PDB file of C-alpha atoms in Angstrom:
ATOM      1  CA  UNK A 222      88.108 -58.755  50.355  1.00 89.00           C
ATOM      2  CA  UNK A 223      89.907 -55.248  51.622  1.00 91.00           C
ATOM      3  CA  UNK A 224      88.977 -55.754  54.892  1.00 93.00           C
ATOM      4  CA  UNK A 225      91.127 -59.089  54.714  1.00 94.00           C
ATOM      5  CA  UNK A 226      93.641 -57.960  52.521  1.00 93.00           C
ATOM      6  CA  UNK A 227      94.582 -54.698  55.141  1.00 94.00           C
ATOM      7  CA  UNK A 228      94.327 -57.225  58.124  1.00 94.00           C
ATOM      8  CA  UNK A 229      97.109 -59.283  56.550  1.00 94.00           C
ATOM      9  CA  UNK A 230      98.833 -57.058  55.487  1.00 94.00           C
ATOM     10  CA  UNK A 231      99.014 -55.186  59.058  1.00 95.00           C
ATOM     11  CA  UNK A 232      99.679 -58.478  60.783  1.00 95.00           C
ATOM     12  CA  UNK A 233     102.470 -59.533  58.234  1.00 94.00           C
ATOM     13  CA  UNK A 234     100.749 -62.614  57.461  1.00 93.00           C
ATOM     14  CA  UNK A 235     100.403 -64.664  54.154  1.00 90.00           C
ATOM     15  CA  UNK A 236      97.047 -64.737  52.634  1.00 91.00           C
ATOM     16  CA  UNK A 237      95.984 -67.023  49.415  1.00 91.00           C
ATOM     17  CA  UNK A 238      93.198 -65.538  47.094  1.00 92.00           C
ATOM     18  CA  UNK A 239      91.166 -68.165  44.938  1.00 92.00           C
ATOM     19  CA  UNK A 240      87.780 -66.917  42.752  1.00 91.00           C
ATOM     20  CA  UNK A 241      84.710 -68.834  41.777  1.00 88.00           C
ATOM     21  CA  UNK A 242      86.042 -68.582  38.373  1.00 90.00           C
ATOM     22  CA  UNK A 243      88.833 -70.861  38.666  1.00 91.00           C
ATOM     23  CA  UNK A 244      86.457 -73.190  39.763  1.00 87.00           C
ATOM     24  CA  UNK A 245      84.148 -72.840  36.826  1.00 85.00           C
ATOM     25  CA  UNK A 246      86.978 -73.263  34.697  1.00 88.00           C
ATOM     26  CA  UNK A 247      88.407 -76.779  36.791  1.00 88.00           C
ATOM     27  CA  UNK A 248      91.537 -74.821  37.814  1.00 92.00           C
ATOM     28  CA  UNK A 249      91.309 -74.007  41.334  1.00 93.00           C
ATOM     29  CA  UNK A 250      92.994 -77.330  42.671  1.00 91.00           C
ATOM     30  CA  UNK A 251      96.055 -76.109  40.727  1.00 93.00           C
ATOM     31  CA  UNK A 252      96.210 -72.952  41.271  1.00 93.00           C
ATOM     32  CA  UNK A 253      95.470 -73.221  44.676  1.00 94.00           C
ATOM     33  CA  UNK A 254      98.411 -75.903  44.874  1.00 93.00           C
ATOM     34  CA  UNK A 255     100.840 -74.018  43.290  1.00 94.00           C
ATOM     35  CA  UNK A 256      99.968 -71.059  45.656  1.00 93.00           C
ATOM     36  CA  UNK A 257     100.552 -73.028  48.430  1.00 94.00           C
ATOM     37  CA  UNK A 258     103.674 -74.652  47.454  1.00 94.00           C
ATOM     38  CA  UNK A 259     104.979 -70.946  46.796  1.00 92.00           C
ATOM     39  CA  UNK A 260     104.326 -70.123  49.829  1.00 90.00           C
ATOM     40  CA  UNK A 261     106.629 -73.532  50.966  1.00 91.00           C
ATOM     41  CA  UNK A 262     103.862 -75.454  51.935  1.00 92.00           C
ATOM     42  CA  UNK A 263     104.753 -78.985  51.296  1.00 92.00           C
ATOM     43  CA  UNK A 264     101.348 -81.063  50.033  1.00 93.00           C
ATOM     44  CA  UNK A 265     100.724 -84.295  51.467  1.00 92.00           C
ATOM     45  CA  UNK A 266      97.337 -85.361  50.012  1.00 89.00           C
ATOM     46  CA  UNK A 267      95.041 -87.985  52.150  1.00 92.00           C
ATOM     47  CA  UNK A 268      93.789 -91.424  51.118  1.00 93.00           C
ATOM     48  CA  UNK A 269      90.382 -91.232  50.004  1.00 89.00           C
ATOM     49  CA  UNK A 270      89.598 -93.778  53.080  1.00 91.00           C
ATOM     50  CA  UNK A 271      91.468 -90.651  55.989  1.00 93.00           C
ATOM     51  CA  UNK A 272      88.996 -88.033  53.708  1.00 90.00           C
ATOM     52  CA  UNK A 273      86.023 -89.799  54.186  1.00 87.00           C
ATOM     53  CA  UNK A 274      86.696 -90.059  57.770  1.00 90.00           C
ATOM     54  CA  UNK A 275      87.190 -86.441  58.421  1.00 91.00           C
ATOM     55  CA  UNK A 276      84.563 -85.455  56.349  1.00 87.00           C
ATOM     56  CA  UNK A 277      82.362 -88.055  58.820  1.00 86.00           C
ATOM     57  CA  UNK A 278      83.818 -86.349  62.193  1.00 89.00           C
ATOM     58  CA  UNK A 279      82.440 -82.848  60.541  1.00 88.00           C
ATOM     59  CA  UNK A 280      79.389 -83.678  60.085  1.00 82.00           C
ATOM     60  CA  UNK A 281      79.584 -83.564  56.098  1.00 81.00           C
ATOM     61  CA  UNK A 282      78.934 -87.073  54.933  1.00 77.00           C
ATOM     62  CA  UNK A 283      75.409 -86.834  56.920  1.00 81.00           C
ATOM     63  CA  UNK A 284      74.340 -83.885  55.192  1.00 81.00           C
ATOM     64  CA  UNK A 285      75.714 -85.511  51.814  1.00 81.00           C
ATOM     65  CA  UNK A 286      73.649 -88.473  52.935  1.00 85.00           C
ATOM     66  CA  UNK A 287      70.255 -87.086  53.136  1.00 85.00           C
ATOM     67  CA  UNK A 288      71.348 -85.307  49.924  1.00 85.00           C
ATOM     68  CA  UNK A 289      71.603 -87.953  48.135  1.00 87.00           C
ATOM     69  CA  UNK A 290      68.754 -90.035  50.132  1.00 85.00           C
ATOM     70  CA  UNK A 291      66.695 -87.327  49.059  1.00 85.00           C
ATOM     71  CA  UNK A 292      67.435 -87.220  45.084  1.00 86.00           C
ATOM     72  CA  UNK A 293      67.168 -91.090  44.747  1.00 86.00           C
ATOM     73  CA  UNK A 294      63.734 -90.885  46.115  1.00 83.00           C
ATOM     74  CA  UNK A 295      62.614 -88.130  43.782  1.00 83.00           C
ATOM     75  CA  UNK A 296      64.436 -89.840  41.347  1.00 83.00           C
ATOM     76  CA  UNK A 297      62.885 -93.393  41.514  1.00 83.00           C
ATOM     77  CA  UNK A 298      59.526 -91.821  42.385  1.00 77.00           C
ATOM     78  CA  UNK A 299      59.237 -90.001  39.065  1.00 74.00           C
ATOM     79  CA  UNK A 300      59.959 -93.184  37.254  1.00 64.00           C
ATOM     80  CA  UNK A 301      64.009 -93.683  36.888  1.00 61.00           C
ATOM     81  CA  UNK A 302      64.080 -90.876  34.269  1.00 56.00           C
ATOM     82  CA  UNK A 303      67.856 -88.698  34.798  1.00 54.00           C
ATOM     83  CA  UNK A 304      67.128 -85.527  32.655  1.00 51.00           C
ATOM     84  CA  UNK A 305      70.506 -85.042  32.057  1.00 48.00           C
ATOM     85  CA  UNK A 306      69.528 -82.295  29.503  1.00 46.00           C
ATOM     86  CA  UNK A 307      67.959 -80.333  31.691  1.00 48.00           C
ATOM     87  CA  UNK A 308      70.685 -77.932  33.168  1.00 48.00           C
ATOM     88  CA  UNK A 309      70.595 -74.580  34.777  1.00 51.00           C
ATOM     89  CA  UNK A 310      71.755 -72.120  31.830  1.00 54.00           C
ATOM     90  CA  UNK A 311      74.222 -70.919  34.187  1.00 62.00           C
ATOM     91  CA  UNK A 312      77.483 -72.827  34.111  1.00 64.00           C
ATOM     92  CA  UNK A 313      78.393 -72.733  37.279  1.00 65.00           C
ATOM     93  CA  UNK A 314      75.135 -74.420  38.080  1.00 75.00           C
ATOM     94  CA  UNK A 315      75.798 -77.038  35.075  1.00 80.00           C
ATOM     95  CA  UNK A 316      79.264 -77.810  36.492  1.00 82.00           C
ATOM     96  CA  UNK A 317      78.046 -78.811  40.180  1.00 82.00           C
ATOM     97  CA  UNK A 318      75.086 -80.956  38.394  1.00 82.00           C
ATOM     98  CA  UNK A 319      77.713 -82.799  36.434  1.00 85.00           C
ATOM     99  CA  UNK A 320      79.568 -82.976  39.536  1.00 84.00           C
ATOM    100  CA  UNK A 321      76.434 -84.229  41.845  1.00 85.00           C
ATOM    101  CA  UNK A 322      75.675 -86.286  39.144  1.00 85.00           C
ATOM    102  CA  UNK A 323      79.132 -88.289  39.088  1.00 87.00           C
ATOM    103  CA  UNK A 324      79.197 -88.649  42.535  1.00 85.00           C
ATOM    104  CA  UNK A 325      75.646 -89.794  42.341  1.00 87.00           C
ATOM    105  CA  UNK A 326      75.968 -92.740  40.203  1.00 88.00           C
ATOM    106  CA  UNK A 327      78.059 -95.200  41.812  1.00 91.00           C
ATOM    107  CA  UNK A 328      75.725 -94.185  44.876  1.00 89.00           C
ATOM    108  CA  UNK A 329      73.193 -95.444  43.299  1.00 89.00           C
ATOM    109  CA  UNK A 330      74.475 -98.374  41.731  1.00 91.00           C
ATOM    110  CA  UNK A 331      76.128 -99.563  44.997  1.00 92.00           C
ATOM    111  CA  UNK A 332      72.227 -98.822  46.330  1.00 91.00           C
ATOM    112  CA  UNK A 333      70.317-100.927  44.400  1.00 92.00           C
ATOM    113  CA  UNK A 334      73.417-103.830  44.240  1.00 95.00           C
ATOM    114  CA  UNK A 335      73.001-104.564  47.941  1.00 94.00           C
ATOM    115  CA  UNK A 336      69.145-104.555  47.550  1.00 93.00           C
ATOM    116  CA  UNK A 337      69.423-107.034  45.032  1.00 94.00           C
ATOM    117  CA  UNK A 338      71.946-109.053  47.191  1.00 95.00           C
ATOM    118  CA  UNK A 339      69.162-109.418  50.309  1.00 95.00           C
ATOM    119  CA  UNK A 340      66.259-110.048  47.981  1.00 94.00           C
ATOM    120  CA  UNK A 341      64.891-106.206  48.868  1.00 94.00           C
ATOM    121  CA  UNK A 342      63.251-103.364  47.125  1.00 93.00           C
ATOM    122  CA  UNK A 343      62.002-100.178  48.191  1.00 91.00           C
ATOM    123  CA  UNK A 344      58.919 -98.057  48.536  1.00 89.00           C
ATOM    124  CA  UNK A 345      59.314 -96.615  44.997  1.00 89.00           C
ATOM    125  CA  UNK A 346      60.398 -99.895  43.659  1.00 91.00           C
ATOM    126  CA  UNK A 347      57.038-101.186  44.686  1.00 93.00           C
ATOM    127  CA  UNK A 348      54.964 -98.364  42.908  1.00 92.00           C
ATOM    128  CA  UNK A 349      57.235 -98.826  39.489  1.00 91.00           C
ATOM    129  CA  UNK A 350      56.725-102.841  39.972  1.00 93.00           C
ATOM    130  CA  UNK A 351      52.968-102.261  40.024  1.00 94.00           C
ATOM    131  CA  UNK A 352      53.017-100.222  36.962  1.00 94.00           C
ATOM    132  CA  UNK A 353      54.606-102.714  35.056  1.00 94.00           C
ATOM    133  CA  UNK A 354      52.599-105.623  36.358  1.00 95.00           C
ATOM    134  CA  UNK A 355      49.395-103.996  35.586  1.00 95.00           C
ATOM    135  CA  UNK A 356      50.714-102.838  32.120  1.00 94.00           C
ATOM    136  CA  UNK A 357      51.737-106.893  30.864  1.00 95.00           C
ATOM    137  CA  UNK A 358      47.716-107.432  31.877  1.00 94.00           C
ATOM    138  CA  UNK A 359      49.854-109.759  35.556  1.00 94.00           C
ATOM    139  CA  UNK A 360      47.179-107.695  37.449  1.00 93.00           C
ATOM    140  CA  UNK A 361      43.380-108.185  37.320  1.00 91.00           C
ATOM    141  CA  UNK A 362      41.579-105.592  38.076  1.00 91.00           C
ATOM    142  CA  UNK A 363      39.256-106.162  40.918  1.00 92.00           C
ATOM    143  CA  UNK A 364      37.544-102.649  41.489  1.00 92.00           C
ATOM    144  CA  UNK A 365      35.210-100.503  39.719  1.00 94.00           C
ATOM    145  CA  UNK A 366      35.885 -97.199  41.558  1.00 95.00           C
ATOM    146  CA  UNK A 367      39.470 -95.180  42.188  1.00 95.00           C
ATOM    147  CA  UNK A 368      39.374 -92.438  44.359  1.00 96.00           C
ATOM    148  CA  UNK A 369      41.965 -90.389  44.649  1.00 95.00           C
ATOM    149  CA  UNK A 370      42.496 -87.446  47.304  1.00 94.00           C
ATOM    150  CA  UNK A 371      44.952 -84.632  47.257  1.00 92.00           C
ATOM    151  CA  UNK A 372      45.714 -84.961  43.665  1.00 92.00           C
ATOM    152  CA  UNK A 373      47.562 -81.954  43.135  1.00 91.00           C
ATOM    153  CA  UNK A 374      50.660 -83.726  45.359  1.00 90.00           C
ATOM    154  CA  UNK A 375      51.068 -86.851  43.659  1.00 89.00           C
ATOM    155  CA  UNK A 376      54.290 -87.741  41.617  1.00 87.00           C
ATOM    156  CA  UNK A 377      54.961 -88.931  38.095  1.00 86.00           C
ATOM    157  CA  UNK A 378      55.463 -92.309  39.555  1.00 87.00           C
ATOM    158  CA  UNK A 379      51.883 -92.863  41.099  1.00 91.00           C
ATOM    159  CA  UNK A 380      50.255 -90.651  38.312  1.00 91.00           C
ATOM    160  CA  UNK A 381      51.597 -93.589  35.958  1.00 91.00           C
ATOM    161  CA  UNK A 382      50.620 -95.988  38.471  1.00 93.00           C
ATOM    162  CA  UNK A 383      47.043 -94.657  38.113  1.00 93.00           C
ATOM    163  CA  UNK A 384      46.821 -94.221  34.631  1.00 93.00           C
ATOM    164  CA  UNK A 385      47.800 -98.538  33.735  1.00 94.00           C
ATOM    165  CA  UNK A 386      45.008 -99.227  36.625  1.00 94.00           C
ATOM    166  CA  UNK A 387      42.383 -96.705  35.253  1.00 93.00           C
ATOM    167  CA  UNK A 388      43.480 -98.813  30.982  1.00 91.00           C
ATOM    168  CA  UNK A 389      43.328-102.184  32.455  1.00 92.00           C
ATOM    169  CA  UNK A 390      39.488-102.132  32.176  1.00 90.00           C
ATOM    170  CA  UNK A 391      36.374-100.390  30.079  1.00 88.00           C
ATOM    171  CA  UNK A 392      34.856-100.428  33.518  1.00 90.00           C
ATOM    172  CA  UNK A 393      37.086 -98.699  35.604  1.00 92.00           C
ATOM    173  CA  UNK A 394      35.612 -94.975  36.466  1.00 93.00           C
ATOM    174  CA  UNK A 395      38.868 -92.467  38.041  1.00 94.00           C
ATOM    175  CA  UNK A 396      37.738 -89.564  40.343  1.00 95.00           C
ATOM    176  CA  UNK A 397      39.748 -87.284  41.857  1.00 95.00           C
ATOM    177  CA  UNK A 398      39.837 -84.322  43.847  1.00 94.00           C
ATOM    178  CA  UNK A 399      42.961 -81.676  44.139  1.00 92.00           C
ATOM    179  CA  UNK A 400      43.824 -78.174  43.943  1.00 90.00           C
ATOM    180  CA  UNK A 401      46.346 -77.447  42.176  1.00 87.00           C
ATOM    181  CA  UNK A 402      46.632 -73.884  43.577  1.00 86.00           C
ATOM    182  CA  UNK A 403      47.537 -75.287  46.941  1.00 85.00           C
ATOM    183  CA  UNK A 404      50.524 -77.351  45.047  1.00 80.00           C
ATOM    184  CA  UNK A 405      53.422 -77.009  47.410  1.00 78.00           C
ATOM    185  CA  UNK A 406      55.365 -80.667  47.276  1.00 75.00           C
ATOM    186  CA  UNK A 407      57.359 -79.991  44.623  1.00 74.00           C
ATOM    187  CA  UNK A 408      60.463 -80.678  46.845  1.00 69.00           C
ATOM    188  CA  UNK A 409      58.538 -84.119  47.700  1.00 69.00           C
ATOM    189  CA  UNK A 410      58.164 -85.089  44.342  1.00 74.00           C
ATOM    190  CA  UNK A 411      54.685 -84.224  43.213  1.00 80.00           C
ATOM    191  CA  UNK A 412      54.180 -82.945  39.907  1.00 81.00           C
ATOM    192  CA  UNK A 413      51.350 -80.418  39.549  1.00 83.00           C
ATOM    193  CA  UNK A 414      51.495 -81.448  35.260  1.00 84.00           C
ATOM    194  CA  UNK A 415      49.724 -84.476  36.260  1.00 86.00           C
ATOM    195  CA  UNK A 416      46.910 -81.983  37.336  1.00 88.00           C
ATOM    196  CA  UNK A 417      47.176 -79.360  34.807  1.00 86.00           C
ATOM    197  CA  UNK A 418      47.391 -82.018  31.783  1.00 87.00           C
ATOM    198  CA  UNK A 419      45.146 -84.606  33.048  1.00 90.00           C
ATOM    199  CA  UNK A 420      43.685 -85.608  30.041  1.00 89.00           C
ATOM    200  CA  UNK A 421      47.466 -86.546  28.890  1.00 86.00           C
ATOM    201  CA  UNK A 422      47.562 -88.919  31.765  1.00 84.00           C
ATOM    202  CA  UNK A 423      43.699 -90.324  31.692  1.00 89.00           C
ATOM    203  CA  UNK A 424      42.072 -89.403  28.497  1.00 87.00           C
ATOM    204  CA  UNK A 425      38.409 -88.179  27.812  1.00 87.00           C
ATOM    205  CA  UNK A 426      37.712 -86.700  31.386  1.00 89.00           C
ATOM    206  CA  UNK A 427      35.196 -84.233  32.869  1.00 90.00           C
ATOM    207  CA  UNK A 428      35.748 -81.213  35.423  1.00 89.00           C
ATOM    208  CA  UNK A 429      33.388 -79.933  38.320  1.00 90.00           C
ATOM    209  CA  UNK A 430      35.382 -76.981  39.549  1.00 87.00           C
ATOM    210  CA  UNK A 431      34.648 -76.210  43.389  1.00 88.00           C
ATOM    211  CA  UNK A 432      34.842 -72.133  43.541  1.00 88.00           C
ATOM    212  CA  UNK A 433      33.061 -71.085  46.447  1.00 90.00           C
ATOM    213  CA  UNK A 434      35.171 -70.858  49.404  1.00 88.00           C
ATOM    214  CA  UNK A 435      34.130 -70.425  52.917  1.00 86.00           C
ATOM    215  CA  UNK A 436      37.138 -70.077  54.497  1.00 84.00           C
ATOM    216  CA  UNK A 437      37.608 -65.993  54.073  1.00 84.00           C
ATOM    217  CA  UNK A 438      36.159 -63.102  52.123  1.00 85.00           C
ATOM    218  CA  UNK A 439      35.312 -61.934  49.130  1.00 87.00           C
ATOM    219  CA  UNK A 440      37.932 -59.507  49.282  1.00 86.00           C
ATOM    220  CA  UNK A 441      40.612 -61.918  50.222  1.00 86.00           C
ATOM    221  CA  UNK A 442      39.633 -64.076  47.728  1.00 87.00           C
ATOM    222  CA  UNK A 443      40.070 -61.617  45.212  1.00 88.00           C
ATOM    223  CA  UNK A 444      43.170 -60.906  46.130  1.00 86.00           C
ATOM    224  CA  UNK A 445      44.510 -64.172  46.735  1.00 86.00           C
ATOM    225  CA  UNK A 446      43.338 -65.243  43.086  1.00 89.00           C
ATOM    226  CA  UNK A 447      44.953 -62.791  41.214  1.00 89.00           C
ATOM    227  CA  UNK A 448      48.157 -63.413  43.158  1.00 87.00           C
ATOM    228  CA  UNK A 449      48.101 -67.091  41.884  1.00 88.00           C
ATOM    229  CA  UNK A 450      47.147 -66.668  38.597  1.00 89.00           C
ATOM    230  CA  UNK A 451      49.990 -64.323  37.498  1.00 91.00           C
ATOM    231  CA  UNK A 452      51.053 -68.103  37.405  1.00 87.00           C
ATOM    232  CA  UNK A 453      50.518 -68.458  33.549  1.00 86.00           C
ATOM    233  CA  UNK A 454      50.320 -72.264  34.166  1.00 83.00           C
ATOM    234  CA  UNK A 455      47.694 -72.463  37.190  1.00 84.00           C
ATOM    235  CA  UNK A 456      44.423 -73.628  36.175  1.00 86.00           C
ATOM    236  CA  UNK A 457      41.958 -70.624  35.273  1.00 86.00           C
ATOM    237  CA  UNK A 458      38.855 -70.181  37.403  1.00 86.00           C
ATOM    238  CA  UNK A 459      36.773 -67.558  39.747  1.00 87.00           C
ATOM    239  CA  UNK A 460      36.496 -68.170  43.132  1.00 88.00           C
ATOM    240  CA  UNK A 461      33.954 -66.846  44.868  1.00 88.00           C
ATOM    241  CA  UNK A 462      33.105 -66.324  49.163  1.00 89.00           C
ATOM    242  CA  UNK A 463      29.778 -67.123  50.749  1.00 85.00           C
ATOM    243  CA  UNK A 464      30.890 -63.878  52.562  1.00 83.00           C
ATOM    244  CA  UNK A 465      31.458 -60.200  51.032  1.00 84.00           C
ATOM    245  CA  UNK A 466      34.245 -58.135  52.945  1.00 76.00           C
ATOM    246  CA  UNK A 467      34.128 -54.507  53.409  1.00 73.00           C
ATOM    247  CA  UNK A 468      37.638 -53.943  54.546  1.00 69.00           C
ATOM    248  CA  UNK A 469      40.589 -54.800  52.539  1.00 69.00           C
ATOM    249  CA  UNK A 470      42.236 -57.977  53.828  1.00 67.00           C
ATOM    250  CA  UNK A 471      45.499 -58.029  52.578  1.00 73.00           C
ATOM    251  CA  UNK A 472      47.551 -54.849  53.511  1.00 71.00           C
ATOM    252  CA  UNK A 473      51.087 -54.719  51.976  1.00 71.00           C
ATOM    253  CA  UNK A 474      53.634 -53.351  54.568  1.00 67.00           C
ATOM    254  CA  UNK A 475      56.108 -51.578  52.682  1.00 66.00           C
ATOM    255  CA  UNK A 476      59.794 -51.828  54.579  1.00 61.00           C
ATOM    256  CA  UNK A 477      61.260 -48.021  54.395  1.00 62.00           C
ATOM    257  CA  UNK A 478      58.608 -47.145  57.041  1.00 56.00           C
ATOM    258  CA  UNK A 479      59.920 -45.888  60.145  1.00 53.00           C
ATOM    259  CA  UNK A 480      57.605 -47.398  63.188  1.00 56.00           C
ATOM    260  CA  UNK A 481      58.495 -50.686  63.844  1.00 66.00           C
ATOM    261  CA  UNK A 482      56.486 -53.623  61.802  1.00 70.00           C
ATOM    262  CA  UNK A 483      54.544 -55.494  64.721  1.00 72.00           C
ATOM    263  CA  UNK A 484      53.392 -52.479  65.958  1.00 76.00           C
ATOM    264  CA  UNK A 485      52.821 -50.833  62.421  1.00 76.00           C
ATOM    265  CA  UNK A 486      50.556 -54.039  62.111  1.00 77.00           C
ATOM    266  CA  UNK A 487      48.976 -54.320  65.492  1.00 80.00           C
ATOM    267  CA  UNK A 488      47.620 -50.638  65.091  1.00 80.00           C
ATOM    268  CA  UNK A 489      46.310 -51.348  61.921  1.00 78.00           C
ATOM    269  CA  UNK A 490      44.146 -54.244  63.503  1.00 79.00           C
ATOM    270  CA  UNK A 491      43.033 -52.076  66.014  1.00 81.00           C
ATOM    271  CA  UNK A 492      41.805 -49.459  64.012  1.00 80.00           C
ATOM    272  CA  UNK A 493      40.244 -52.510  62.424  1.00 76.00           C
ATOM    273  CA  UNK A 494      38.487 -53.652  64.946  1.00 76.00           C
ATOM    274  CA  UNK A 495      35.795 -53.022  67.484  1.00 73.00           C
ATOM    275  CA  UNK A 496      36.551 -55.819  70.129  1.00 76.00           C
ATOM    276  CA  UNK A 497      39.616 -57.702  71.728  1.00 78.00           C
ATOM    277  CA  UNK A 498      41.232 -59.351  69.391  1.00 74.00           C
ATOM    278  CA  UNK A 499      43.573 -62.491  69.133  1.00 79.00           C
ATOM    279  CA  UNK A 500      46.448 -61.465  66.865  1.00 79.00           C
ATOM    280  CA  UNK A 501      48.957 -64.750  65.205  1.00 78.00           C
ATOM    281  CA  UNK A 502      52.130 -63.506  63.800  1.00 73.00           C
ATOM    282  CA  UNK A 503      53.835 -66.019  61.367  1.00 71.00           C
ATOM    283  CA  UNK A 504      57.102 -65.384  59.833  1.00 69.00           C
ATOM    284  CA  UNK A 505      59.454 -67.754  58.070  1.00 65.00           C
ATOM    285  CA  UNK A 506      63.339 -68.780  59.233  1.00 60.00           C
ATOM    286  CA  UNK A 507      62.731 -68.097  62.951  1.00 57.00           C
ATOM    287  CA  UNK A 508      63.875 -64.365  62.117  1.00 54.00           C
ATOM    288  CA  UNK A 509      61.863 -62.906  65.268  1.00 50.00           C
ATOM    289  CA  UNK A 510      60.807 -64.630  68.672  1.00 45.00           C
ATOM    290  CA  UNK A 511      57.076 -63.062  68.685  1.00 44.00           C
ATOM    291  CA  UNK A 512      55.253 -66.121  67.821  1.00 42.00           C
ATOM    292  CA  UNK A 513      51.576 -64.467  68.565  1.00 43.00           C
ATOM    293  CA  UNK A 514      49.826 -62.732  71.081  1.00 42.00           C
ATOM    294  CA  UNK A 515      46.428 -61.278  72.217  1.00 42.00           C
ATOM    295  CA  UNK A 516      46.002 -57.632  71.402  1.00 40.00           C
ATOM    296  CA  UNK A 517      43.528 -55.834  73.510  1.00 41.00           C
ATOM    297  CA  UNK A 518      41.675 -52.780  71.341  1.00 36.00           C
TER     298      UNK A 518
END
C-alpha cells in the first residue's frame, strides 16, 4: 500500500483506495462510485447482456461455470439438502455464501426447467429416483447380497440409496469394505459419517477390522497412526506390519536449515543405505522441477 501510494504520488497520478471492509459492510459500489465521480469520471454502467459478454471473453463465466457445475453435483448428490445454516463464523465468508447462494438459485432452477422441458434427468437424479422408488416398496428386491467397495468415498446420496435397498427385505445381508483413514473425496462428495456412524445408516451391524498392513513398517506404521488419529473423529484401531523397522521412517525436515532440502534428504538416504538406491521426490503445486531420480550410494 506505500509502495503504491509513493509511486503515485511521484508520477502525479490519481489513485482510488477501497478496503475489504466496505465490502463486508455492502458499501464499496458507492463509495467506489463516488470516488470515481470525484475524480470526474463520468459512470456509464453496462447492460447485464454487454457484462456477461466481457466476463465470457475473460475467461470468467467458465470458471463460474464449473463452479457452479461443481456445487449442483455435490448438492444433488447429498440429497437436495441447502444447509443454509451452516455458515463460516466469519462474515466475510457468510456474505460471499449468501452471495453464491443468490446467484446459485436461479442457476439451478433454470437447470432443472430445461431438463424437465426434454424429458431428461441426470446422474444424481437417477440415484435420488431410486431411493424413492425403493422406499414406496415400486422396487422388488431381487438380490440377497450387496457388496459394496471403497466405502469410505461414497456420498449421502448413495449411502441413502443403500440403506432403502438393504430395509426393503429381512433377507438382504450389506457388506462392505472401506477405510475411512484413506477418506480423501470430500471435495467429490463422499461423506466419511456414513462410515463412522454406520449403524445410523444400516442398523445392528458387525465389524472385522483389517490391521495388519504389508505395505511398510512397523515404524511407519506407528507413525502414520498416530498422525491420523489426532483426528478425534477417525475410527480407533492398532495397526500393525508383518515387518518390524529398525530405522525411523519418517524424518521431519525442519526449514531454517541451511543445506539445501534435496540434498539434505538425499544424504540422509545414503547414510541410510548400503546399495544404489532409486530415490522419488513428490511435492505438491509443481513448486520444483525435480520429479525423481536415481541416487547412487
Amino acid at each position: 500500500m506505500e509502495w503504491k501510494r509513493k509511486v503515485h504520488k511521484t508520477n502525479n497520478t490519481s489513485m482510488i483506495e477501497t478496503y475489504s471492509w466496505q465490502f463486508v459492510r455492502g458499501e464499496l459500489i458507492d463509495r467506489l462510485s463516488a470516488q470515481l465521480v470525484s475524480k470526474g469520471v463520468e459512470l456509464s454502467p453496462v447492460s447485464e447482456a454487454e457484462a456477461l459478454q466481457r466476463l465470457n471473453m475473460a475467461g470468467y463465466t467458465t470458471e463460474l461455470a464449473n463452479l457452479v457445475l461443481s456445487f449442483l453435483t455435490l448438492y444433488k448428490g447429498n440429497g437436495n439438502r441447502l444447509n443454509r445454516g451452516g455458515h463460516n463464523s466469519n462474515s466475510y465468508s457468510r456474505l460471499r455464501d449468501d452471495a453464491f447462494l443468490k446467484v446459485l438459485q436461479p442457476v439451478m432452477d433454470e437447470y432443472e426447467r430445461q431438463n424437465a422441458a426434454v424429458g431428461e434427468i441426470d446422474y444424481e437424479d437417477m440415484i435420488t429416483r431410486a431411493t424413492k422408488y425403493v422406499q414406496e416398496n415400486r422396487f422388488d428386491m431381487p438380490y440377497k447380497y450387496i457388496l459394496v467397495d471403497e466405502f469410505q468415498d461414497i456420498s449421502n446420496g448413495r449411502a441413502e440409496l443403500l440403506s432403502a435397498l438393504h430395509r426393503s427385505s429381512e433377507n438382504v445381508a450389506l457388506f462392505c469394505v472401506g477405510d475411512d483413514w484413506q477418506s480423501i473425496y470430500r471435495f467429490a462428495g463422499s461423506d466419511i459419517g456414513a462410515m463412522t456412524r454406520f449403524q445410523n445408516y444400516f442398523g445392528y451391524s458387525g465389524i472385522v477390522k483389517l490391521d495388519v498392513t504389508f505395505r511398510f513398517d512397523s515404524r511407519l506404521a506407528d507413525t502414520s497412526s498416530r498422525f491420523v488419529l489426532a483426528n478425534p473423529i477417525q475410527m480407533q484401531k492398532v495397526i500393525s506390519s508383518n515387518r518390524s523397522g529398525a530405522e525411523s521412517s519418517v524424518i521431519l525436515y525442519s526449514l531454517d536449515k541451511i543445506e539445501p532440502r534435496w540434498d539434505w534428504c538425499l544424504k540422509r538416504i545414503e547414510a541410510l543405505t548400503r546399495e544404489q538406491s532409486t530415490v522419488l521426490i513428490l511435492e505438491r503445486y509443481k513448486k520444483n522441477l525435480l520429479l525423481g531420480r536415481s541416487y547412487h550410494s
